[in-house]
Short mmCIF file of C-alpha atoms and ligand atoms in Angstrom, two decimals:
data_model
loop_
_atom_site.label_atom_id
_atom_site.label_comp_id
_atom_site.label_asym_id
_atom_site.label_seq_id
_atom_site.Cartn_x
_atom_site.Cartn_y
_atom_site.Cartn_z
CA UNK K 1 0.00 0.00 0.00
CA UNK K 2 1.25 3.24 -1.12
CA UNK K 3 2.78 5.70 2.17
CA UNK K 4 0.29 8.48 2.85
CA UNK K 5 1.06 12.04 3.28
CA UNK K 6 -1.18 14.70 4.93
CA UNK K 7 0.14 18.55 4.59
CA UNK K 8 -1.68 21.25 6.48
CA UNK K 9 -1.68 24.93 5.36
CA UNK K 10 -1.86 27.90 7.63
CA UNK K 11 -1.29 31.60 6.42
CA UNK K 12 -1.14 33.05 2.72
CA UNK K 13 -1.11 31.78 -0.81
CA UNK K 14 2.35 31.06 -0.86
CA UNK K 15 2.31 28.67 1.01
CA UNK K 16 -0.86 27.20 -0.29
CA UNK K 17 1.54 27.20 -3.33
CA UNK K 18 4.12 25.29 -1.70
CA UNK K 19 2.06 22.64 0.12
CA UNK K 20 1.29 22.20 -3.09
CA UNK K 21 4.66 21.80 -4.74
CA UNK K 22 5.79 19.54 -1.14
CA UNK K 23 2.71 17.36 -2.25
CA UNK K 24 3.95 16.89 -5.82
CA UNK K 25 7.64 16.27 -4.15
CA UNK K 26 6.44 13.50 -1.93
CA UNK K 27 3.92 12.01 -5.02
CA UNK K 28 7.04 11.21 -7.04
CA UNK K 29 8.20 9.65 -4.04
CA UNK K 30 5.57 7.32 -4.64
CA UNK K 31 3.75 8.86 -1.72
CA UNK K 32 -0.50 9.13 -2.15
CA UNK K 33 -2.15 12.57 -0.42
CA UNK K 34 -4.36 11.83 1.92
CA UNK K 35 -7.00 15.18 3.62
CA UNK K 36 -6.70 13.74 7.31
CA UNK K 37 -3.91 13.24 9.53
CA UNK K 38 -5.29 9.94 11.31
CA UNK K 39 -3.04 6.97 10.23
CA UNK K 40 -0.61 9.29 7.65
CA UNK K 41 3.14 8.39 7.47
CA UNK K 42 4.04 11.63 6.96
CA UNK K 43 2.27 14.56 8.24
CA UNK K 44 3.51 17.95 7.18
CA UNK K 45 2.28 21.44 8.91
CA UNK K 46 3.14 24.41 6.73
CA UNK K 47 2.93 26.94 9.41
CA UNK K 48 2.98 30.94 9.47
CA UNK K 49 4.99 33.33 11.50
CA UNK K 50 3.80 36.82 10.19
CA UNK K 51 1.62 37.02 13.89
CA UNK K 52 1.86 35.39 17.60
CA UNK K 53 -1.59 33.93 17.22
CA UNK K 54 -0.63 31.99 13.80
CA UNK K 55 2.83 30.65 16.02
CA UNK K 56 0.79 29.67 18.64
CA UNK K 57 -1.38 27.41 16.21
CA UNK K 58 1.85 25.33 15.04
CA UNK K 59 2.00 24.37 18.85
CA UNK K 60 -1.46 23.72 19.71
CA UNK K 61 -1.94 21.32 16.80
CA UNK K 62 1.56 19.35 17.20
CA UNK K 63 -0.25 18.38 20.78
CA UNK K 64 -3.24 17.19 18.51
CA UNK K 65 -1.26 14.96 16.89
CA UNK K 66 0.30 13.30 19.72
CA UNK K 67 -2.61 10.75 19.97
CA UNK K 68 -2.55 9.95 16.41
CA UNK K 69 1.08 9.38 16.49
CA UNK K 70 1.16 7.19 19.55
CA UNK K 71 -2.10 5.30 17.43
CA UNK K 72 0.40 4.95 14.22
CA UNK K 73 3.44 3.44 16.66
CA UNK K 74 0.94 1.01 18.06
CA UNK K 75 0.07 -0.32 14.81
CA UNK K 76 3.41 -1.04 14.23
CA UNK K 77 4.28 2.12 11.64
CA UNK K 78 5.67 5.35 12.10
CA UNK K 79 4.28 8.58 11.35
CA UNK K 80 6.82 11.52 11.22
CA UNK K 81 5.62 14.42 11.79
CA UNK K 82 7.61 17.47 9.97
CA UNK K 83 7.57 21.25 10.27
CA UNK K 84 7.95 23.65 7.81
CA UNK K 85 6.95 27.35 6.68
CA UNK K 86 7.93 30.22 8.33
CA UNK K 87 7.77 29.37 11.80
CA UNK K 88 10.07 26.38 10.47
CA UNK K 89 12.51 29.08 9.45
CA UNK K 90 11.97 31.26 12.41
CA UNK K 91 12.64 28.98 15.50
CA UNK K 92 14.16 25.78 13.96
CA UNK K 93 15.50 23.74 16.51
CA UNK K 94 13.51 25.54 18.94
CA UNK K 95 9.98 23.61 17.64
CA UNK K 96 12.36 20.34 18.00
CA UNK K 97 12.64 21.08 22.08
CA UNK K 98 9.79 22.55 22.76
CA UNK K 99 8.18 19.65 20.93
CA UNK K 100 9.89 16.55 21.02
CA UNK K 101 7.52 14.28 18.70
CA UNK K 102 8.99 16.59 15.55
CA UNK K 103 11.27 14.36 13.13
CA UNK K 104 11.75 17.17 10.92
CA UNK K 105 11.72 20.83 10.44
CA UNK K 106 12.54 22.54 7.00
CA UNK K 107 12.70 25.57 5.99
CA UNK K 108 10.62 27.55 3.31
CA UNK K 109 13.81 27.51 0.72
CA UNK K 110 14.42 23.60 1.23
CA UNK K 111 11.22 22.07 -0.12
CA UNK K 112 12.75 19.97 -2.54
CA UNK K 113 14.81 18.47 0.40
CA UNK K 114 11.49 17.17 2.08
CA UNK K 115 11.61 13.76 0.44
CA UNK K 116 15.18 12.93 1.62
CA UNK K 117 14.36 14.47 5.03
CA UNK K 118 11.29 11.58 5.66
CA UNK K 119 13.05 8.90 4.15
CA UNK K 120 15.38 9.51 6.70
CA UNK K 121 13.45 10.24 9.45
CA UNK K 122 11.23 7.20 8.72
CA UNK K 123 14.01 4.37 7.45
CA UNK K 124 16.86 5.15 10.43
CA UNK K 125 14.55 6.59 13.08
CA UNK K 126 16.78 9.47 12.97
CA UNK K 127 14.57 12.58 15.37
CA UNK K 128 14.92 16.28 15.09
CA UNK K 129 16.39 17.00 11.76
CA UNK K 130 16.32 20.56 10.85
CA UNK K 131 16.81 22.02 7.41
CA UNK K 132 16.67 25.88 7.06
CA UNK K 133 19.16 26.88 4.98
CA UNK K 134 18.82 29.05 1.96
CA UNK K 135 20.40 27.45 -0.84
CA UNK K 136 21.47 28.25 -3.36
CA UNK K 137 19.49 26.57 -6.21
CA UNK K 138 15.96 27.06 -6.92
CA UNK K 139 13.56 24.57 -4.86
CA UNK K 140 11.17 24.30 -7.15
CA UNK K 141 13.32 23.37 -9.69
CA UNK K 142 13.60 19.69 -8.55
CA UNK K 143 10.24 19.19 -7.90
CA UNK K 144 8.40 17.52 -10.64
CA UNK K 145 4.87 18.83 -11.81
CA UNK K 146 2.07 16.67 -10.16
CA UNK K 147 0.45 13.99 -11.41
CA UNK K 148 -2.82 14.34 -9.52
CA UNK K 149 -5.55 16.19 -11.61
CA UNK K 150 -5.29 20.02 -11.28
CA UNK K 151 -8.43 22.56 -11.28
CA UNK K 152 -9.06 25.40 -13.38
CA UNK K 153 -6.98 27.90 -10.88
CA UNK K 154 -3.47 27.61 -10.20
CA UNK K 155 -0.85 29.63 -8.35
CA UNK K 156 2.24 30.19 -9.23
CA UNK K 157 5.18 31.59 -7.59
CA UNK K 158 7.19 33.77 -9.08
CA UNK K 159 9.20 35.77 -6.77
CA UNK K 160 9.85 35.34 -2.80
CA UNK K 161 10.91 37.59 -0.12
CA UNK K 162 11.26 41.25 0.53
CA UNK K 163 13.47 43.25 1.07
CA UNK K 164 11.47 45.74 2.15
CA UNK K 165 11.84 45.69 6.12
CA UNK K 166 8.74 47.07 7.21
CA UNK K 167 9.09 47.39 11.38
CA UNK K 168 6.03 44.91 11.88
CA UNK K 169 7.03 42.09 9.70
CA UNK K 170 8.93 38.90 9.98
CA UNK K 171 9.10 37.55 6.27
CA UNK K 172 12.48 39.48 5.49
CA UNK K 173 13.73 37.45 7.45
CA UNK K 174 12.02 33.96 7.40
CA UNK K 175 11.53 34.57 3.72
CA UNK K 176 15.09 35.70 2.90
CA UNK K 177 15.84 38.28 0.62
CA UNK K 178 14.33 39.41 -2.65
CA UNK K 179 14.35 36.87 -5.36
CA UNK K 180 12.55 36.68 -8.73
CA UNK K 181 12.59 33.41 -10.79
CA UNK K 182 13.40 33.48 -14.56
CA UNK K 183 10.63 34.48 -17.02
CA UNK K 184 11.55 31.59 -18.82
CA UNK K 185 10.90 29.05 -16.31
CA UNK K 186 7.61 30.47 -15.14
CA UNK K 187 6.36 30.81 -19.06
CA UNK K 188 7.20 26.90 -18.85
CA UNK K 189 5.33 26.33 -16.10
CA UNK K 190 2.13 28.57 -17.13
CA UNK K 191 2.24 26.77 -20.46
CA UNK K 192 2.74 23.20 -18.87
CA UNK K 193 -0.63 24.72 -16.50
CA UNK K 194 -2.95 25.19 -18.96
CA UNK K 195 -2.25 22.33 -21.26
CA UNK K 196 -3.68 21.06 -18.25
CA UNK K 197 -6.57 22.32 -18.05
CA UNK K 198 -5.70 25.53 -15.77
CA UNK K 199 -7.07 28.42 -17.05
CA UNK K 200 -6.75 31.47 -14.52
CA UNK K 201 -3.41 31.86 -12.77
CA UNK K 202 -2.47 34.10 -9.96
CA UNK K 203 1.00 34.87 -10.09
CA UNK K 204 2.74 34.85 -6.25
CA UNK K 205 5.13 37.12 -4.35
CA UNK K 206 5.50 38.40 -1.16
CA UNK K 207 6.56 41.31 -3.06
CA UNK K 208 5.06 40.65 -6.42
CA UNK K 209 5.45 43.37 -8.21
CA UNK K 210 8.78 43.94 -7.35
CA UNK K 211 9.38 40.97 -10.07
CA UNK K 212 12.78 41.47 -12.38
CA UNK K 213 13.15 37.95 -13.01
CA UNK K 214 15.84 37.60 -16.13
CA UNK K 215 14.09 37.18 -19.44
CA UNK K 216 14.83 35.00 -21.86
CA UNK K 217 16.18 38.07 -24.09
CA UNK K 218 19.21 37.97 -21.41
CA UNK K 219 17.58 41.29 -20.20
CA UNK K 220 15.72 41.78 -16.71
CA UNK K 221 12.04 41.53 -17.01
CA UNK K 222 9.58 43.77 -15.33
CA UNK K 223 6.26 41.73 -13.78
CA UNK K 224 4.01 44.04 -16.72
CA UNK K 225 6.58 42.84 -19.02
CA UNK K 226 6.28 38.70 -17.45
CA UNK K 227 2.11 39.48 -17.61
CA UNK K 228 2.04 40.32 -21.03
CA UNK K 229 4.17 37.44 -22.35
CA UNK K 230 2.10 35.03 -20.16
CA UNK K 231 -1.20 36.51 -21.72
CA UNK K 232 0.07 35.30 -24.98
CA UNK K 233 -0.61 31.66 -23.95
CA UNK K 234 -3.36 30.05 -26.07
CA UNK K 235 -6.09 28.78 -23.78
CA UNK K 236 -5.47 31.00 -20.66
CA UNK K 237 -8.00 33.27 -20.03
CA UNK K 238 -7.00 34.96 -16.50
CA UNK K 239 -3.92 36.91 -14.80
CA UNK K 240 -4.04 37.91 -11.38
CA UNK K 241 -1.17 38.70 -9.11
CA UNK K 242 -0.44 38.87 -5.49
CA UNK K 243 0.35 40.59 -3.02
CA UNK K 244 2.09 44.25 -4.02
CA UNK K 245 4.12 47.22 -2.39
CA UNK K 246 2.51 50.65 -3.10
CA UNK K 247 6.22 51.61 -4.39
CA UNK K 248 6.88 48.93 -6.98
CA UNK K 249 4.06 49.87 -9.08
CA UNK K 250 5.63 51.31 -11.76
CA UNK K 251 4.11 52.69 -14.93
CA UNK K 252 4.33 49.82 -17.09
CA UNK K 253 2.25 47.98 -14.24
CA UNK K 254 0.13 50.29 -14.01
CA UNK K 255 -0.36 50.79 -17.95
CA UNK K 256 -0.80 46.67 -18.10
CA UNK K 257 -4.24 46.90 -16.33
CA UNK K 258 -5.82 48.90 -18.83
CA UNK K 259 -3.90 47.38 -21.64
CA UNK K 260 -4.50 43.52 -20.65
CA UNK K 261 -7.79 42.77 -20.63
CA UNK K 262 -6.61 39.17 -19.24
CA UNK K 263 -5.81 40.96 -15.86
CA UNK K 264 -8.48 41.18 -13.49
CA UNK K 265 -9.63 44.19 -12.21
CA UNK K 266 -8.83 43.40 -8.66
CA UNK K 267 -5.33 44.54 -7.17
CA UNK K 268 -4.85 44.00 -3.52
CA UNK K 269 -2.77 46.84 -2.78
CA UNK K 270 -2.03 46.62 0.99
CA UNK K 271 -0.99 50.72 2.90
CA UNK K 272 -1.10 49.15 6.33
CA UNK K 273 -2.20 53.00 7.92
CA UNK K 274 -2.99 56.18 6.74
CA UNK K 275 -1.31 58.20 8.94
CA UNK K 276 1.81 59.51 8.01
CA UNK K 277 3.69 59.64 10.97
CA UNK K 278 2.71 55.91 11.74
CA UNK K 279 3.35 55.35 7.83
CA UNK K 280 6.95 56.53 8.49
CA UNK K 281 7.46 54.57 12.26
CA UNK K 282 6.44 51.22 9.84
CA UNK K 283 9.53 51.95 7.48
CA UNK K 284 6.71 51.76 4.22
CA UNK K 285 8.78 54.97 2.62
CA UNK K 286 5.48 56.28 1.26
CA UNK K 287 2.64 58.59 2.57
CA UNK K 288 -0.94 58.27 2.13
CA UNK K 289 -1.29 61.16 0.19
CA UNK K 290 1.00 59.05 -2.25
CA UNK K 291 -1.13 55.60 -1.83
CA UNK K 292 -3.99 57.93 -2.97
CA UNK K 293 -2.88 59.71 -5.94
CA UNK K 294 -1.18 55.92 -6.71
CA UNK K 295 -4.84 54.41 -6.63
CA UNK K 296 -6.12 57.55 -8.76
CA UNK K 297 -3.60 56.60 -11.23
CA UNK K 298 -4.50 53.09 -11.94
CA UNK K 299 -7.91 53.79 -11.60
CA UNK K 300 -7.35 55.62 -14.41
CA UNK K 301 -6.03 52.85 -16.52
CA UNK K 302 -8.85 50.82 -14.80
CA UNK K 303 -11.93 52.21 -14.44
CA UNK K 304 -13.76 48.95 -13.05
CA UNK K 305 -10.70 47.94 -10.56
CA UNK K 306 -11.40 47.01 -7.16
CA UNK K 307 -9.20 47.17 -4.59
CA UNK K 308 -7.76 45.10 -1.62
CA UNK K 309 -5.55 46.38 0.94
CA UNK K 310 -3.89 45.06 4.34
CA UNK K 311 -4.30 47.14 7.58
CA UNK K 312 -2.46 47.00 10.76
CA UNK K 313 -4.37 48.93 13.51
CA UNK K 314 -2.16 49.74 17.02
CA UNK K 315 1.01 49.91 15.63
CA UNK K 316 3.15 50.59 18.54
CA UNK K 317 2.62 54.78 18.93
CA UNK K 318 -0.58 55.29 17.26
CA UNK K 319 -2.81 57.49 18.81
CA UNK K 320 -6.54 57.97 18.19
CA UNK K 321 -5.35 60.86 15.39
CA UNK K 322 -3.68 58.20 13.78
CA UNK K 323 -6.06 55.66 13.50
CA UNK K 324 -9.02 58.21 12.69
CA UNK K 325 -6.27 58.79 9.44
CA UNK K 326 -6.25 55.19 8.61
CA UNK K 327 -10.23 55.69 8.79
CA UNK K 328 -10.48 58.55 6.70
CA UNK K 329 -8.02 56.75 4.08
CA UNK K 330 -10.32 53.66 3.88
CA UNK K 331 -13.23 56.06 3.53
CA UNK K 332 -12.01 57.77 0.24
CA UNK K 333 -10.38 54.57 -1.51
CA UNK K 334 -13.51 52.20 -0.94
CA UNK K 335 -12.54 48.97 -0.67
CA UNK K 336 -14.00 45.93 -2.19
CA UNK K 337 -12.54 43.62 0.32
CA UNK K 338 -9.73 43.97 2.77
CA UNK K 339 -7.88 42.09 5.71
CA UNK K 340 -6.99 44.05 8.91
CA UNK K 341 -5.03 42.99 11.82
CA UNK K 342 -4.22 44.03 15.52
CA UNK K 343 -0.45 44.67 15.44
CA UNK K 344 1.30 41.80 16.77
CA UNK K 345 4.89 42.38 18.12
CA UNK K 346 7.04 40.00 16.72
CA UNK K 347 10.61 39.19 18.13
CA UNK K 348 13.77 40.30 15.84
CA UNK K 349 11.92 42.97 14.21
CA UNK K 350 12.76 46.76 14.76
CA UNK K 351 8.75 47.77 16.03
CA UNK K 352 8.40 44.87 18.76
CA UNK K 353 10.11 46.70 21.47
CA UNK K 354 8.41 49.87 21.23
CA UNK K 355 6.04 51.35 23.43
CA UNK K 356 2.65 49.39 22.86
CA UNK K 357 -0.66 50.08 22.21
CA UNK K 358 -3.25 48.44 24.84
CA UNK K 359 -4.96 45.31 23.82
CA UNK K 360 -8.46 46.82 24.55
CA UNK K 361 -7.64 50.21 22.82
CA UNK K 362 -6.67 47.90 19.25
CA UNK K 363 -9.62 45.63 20.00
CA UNK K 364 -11.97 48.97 19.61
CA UNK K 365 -9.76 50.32 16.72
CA UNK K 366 -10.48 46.60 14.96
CA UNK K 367 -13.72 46.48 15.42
CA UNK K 368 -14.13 50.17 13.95
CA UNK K 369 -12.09 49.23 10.96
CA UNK K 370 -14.24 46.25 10.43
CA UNK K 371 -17.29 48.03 10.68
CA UNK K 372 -16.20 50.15 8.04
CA UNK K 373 -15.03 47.16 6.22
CA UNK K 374 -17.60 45.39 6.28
CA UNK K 375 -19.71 48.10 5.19
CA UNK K 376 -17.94 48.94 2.44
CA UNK K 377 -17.32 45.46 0.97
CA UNK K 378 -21.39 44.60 1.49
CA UNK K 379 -22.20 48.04 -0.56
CA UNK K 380 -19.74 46.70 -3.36
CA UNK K 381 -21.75 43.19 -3.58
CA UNK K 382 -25.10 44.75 -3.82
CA UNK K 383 -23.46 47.23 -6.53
CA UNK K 384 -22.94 43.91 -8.04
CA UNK K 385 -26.86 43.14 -8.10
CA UNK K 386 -28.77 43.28 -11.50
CA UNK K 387 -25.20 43.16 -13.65
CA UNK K 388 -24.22 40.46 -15.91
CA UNK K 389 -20.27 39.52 -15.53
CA UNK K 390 -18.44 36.68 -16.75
CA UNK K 391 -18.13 34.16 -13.83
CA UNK K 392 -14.84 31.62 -13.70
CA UNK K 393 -16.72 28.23 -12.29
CA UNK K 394 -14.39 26.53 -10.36
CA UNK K 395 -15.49 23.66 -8.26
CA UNK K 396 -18.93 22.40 -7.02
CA UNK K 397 -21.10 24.31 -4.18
CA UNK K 398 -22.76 23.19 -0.77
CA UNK K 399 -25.99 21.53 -2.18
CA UNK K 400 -26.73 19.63 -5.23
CA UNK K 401 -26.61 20.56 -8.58
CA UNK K 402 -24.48 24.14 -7.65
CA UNK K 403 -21.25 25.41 -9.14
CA UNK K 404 -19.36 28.57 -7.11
CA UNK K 405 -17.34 30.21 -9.39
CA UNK K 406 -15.27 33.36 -9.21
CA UNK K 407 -16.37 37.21 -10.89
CA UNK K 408 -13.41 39.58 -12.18
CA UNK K 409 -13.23 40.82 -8.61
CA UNK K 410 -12.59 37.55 -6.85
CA UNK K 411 -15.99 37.57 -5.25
CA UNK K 412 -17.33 33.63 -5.03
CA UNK K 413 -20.36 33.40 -7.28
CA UNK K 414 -23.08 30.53 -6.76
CA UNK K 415 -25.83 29.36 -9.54
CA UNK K 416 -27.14 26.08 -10.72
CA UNK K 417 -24.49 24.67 -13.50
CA UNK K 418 -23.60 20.79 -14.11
CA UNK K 419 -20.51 19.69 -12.59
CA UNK K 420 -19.07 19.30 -15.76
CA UNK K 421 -19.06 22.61 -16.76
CA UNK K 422 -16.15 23.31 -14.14
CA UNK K 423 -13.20 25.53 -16.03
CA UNK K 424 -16.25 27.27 -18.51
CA UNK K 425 -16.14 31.22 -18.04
CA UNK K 426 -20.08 31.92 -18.45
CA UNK K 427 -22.03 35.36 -18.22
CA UNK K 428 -23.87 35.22 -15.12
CA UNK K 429 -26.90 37.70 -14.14
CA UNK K 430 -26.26 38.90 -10.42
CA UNK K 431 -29.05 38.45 -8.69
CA UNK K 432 -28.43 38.65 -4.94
CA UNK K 433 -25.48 39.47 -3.07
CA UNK K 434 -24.67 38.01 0.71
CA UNK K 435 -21.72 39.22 2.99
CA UNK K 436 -18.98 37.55 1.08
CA UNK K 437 -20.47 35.88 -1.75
CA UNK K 438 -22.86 36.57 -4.94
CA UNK K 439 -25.59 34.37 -6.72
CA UNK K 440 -27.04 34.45 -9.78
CA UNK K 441 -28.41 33.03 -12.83
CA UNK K 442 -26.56 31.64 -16.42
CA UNK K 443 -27.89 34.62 -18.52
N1 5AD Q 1 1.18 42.27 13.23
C1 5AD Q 1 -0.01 42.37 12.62
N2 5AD Q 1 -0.19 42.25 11.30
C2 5AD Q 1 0.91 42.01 10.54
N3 5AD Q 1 1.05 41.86 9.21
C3 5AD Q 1 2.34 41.63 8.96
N4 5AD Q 1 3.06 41.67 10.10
C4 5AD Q 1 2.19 41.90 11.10
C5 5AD Q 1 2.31 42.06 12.50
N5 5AD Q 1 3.49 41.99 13.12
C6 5AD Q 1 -0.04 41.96 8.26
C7 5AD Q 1 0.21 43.06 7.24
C8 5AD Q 1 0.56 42.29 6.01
C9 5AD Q 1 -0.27 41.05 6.18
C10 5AD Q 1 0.17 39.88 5.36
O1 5AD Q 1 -0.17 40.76 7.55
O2 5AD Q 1 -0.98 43.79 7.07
O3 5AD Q 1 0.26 42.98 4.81
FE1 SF4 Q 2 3.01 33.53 7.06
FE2 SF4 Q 2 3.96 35.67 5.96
FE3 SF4 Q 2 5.35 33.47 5.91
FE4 SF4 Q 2 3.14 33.73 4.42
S1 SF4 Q 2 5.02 34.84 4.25
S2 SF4 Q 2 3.71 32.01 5.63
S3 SF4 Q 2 1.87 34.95 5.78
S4 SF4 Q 2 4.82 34.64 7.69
#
């Protein structure tokens, strides 16, 4: 019987992108993926750093699996249980002592080593191997394309890191610096993809659009210059790309959204605050007066873009002036969606030891924001109401006969399709809009 592997994901796209790739790793290995961790031989936990409360989770479910471990050993097999993401890169041998039923912990730039790492771990017994170097070679690179049947979506990573240093954020430093993969590589990929049936892909960076992968003209490539040679590709019909800096969008970028009509209208553009003193305390060497005239600009290209942004609220220093900035900010862009946070201090970066805001005071400041949020994202789904859009179907819905597929602006979409129409684009007639979702009709 073929081994079983069982990966869990916590935290952003990138690393829903490399669970992915660490599945296709261990499936040449001969391994089968399995969606529960009861009775796997290898269970992987791709774990996030970027706030305490997504640490703490790596902990809390290593104890879960302590039963189910102790239930493998009895039947006579081993399961090894392996680490990785950034918390993986961020405490290493640390997760090993604090958690002594961990065979292996690897780091986010060691993927392809995974296979060797649980052969090892499982053939010799060997405990607490750790693996967080950043080599030199590209990970993905030795990892064979999957086997296993792929959907209509796909990511696909094209640059990792930052080397941006914003005082909040880990992922300089668990992500390493600033690298971009060759165009050439990625238009391999894309192509190899969609001859697969993918047709929408959503091109990944911590710092996306800070992309200058080398191009197969021997020159560097800009990401508008990588979108528009991907849009080329016969049978895709989507480009999206996540998640940008407000600096790296340069005019070619910003030209590519009106100019590609392959690009969604949907940029998640993350300013963090809107205050400009708190702007300047976060190292993001912009001010909202910038951000604004930035979102003018593409608007301009774009008419129908919607935006997405990332807000931290009690960033050590900020004051009730400050947040009622980040308020006001929010209030003129008019958001179609957005994530905020309450600022979590994490250790090694240049904001954690700074004077802190109160818990209670960035509980009321969250809430506010998310009010406002919320607001603004249900007014953009009922602006949705009564319009026809063309509506990505992707997989099948809660009850019978359903599809949910995806509009331009990411929103989930359900109606009444057959299953096998999963991949078609079809024009769908909005016809009621929920919290976080639309339905409609095939018009
Ligand atoms: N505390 C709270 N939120 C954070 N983010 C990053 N670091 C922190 C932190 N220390 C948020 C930012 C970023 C998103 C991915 O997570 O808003 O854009
Ligand atoms: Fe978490 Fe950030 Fe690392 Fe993604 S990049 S896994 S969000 S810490």
């Amino acid at each position: 019987m073929a081994k079983k592997v069982f990966i869990k994901t916590y935290g952003c796209q990138m690393n829903v992108y490399d669970s992915q790739r660490m599945a296709d790793a261990m499936e040449a290995e001969g391994y089968e993926l399995t969606d529960m961790a009861e009775g796997a031989d290898l269970v992987v936990l791709n774990t996030c750093h970027i706030r305490e409360k997504a640490t703490e989770k790596t902990y809390s479910e290593l104890g879960r699996l302590k039963p189910l471990a102790e239930a493998k050993a009895q039947s006579g097999s081993k399961m090894v249980i392996g680490v990785a993401g950034c918390v993986a890169q961020a405490e290493g041998e640390e997760i090993v002592r604090r958690q002594p039923l961990v065979d292996l912990v690897v780091g986010p730039q060691a993927y392809h080593r995974l296979p060797q790492l649980a052969r090892r771990a499982s053939e010799h017994n060997a405990a607490g191997l750790v693996e967080t170097e950043f080599p030199a070679e590209d990970k993905f690179d030795h990892i064979p394309l999957a086997k296993r049947a792929l959907g209509p979506t796909a990511f696909l990573t094209v640059q990792e890191g930052c080397d941006k240093f914003c005082a909040f954020c880990v992922v300089p430093y668990t992500r390493g610096a600033e690298l971009s993969r060759p165009a050439e590589k990625l238009l391999r990929e894309a192509r190899e993809l969609v001859a697969r049936g993918v047709v929408e892909i959503t091109l990944l960076g911590q710092n996306v659009n800070a992309y200058h992968g080398m191009g197969p003209d021997g020159r560097e490539w800009s990401l508008a210059r990588l979108l528009h040679a991907l849009a080329e590709i016969d049978g895709l019909k989507r480009l999206r790309f996540t998640t940008s800096h407000p600096n790296d969008m340069s005019e070619d970028l910003i030209a590519a959204h009106g100019e590609l009509e392959i690009l969604m209208p949907y940029l998640h553009l993350p300013v963090q605050a809107g205050s400009d003193r708190i702007l300047k305390a976060m190292n993001r060497k912009h001010s909202a007066a910038e951000y604004l005239s930035l979102i003018e600009r593409i608007r301009k290209a774009r008419p129908d873009l919607a935006l997405s942004g990332d807000f931290i609220v009690g960033f050590p220093g900020e004051d009730d002036a400050d947040f009622e900035q980040t308020m006001a900010l929010v209030r003129e862009v008019g958001y179609a969606q957005a994530y905020s946070f309450k600022y979590s201090a994490r250790p090694g970066t240049p904001a954690a030891g700074n004077d802190q805001v109160p818990e209670e005071v960035k509980a009321a400041r969250l809430a506010a924001l998310q009010d406002l949020l919320n607001e603004q994202q249900a007014r953009f789904n009922s602006r949705c109401v009564g319009q026809t859009m063309p509506i990505l179907l992707e997989k099948p819905g809660r009850e019978p006969g359903q599809l949910v597929g995806r509009s331009p602006y990411l929103q989930p979409v359900h109606l009444n399709a057959a299953a096998e129409r999963v991949g078609e684009i079809v024009e769908v007639r909005i016809e009621q809009a929920m919290r976080n979702s639309l339905s409609g009709v095939e018009a």
